[in-house]
PDB file of C-alpha atoms in Angstrom:
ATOM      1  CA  UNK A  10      17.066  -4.108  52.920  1.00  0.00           C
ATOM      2  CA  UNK A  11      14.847  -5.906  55.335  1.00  0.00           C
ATOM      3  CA  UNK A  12      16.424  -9.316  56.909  1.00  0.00           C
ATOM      4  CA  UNK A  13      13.546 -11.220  57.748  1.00  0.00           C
ATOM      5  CA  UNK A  14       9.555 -11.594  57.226  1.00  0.00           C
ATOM      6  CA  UNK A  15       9.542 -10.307  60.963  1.00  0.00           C
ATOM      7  CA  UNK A  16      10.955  -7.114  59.329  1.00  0.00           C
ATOM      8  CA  UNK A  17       9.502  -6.916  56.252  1.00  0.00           C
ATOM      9  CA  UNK A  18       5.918  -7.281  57.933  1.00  0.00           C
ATOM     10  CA  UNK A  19       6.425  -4.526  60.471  1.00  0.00           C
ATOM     11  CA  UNK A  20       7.461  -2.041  57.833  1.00  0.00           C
ATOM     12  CA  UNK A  21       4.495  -3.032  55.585  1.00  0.00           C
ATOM     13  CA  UNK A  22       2.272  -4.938  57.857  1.00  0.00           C
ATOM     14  CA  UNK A  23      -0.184  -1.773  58.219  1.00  0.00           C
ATOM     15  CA  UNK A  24      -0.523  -1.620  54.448  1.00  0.00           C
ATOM     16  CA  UNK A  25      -0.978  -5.348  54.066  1.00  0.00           C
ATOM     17  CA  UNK A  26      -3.749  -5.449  56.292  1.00  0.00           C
ATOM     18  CA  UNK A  27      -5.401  -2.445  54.765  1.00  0.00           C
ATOM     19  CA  UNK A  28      -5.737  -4.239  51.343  1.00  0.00           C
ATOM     20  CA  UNK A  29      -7.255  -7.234  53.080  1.00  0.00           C
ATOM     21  CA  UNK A  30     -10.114  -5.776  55.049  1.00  0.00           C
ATOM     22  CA  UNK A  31     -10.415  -3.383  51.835  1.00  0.00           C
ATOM     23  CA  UNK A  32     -10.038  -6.563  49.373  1.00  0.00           C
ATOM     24  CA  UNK A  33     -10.826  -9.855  51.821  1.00  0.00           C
ATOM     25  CA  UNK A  34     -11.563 -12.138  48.793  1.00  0.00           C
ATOM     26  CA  UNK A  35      -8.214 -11.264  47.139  1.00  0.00           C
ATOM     27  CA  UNK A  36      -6.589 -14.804  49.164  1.00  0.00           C
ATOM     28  CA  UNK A  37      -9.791 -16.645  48.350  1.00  0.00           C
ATOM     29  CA  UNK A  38      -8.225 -19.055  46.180  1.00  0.00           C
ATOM     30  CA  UNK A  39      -5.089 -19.332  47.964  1.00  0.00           C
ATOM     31  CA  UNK A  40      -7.237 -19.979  50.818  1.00  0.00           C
ATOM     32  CA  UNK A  41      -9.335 -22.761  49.968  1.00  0.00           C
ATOM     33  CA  UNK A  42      -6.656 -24.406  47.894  1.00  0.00           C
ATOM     34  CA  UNK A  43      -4.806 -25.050  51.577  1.00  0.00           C
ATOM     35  CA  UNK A  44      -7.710 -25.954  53.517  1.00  0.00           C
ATOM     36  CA  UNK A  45      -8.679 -28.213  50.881  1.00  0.00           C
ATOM     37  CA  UNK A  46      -5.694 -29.833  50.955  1.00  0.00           C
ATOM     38  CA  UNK A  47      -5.744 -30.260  54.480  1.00  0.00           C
ATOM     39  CA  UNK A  48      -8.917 -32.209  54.673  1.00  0.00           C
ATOM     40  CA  UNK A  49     -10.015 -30.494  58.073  1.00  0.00           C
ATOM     41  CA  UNK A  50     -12.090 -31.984  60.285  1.00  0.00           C
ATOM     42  CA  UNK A  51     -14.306 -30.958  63.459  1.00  0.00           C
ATOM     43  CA  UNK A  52     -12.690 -30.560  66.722  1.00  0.00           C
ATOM     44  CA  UNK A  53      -9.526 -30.529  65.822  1.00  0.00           C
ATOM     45  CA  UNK A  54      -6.633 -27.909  66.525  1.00  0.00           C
ATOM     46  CA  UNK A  55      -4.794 -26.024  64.240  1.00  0.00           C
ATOM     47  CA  UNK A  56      -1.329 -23.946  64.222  1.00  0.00           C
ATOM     48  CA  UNK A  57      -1.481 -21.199  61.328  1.00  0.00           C
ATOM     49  CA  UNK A  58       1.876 -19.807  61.034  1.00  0.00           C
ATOM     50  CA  UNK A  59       2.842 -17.252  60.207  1.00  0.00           C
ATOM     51  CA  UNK A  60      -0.670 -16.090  60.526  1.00  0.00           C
ATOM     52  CA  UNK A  61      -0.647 -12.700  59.658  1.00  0.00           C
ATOM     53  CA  UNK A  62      -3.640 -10.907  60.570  1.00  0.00           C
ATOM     54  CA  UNK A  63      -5.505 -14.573  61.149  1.00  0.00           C
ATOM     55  CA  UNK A  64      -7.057 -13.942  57.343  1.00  0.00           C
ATOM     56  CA  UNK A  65      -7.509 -17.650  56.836  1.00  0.00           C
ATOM     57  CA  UNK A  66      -9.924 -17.678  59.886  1.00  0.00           C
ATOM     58  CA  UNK A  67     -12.641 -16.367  57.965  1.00  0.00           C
ATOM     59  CA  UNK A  68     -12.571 -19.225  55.050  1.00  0.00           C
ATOM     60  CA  UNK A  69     -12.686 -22.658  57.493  1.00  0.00           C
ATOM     61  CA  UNK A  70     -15.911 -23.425  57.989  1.00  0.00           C
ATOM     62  CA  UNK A  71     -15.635 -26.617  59.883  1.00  0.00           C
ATOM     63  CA  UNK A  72     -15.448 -25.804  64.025  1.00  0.00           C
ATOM     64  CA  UNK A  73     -12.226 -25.859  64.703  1.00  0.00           C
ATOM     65  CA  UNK A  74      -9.322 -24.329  67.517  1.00  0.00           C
ATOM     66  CA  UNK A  75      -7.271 -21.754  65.418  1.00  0.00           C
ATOM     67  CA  UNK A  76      -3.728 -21.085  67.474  1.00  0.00           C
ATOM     68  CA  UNK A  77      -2.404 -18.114  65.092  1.00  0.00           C
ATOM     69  CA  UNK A  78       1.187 -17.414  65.917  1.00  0.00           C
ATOM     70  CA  UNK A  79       2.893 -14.179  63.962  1.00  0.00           C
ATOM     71  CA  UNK A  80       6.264 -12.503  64.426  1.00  0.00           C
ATOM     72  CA  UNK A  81       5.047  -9.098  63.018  1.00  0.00           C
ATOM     73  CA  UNK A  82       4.035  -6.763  65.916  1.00  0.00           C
ATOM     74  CA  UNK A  83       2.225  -4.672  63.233  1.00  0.00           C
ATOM     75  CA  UNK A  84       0.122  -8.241  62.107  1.00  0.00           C
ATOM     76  CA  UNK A  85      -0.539  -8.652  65.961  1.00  0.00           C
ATOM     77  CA  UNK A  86      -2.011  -5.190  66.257  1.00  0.00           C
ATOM     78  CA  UNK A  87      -4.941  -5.488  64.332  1.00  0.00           C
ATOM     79  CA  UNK A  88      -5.630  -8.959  64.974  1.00  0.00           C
ATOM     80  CA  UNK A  89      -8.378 -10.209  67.418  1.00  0.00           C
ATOM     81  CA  UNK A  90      -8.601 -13.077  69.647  1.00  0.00           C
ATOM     82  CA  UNK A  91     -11.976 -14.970  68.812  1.00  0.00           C
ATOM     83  CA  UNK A  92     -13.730 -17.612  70.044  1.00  0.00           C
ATOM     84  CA  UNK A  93     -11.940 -20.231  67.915  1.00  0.00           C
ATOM     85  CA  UNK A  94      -8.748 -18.540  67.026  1.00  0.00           C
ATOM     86  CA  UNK A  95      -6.144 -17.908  69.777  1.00  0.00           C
ATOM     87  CA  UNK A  96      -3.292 -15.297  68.954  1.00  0.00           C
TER      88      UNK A  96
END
C-alpha cells in the first residue's frame, strides 16, 4: 500500500502523464472551474501545488509566473521549465 501522494505518483506517475498528453482535455473542466474561481489577473505569481506534470499551465491564459512545485520525481521528469512556469 502506498503511504503518500509522493508514492503513489512515482509508482503511477509515468502512466498518469501518458493519459494526459494522450487525453489533454480530459482536466478541462476541472481546470477552468479553479482558475475561474481564482479570478486571475496579469502579472501576478502563482504556486500550483502539487503540480503534477504543470497540466494546468496550458489552460491560464492571462500572463502570469507559474512556480509548479511536485513531490513525484516521476511528475518532475517529464515536466519542462517554460517561460512562465518555473519547476
Amino acid at each position: 500500500m502506498f503511504k503518500s501522494y509522493k508514492d503513489i505518483f512515482n509508482q503511477r506517475g509515468v502512466y498518469y502523464h501518458q493519459a494526459m498528453v494522450k487525453y489533454p482535455l480530459a482536466r478541462a473542466e476541472e481546470f477552468n472551474n479553479i482558475i475561474r474561481l481564482s479570478d486571475l489577473q496579469n502579472n501576478q505569481i502563482i504556486c500550483d501545488v502539487p503540480s503534477g506534470g504543470c497540466y494546468i499551465s496550458n489552460f491560464i491564459q492571462q500572463n502570469l509566473k507559474i512556480i509548479s512545485i511536485e513531490t513525484s520525481s516521476e511528475f518532475i521528469k517529464d515536466s519542462q521549465n517554460t517561460a512562465n512556469n518555473t519547476i
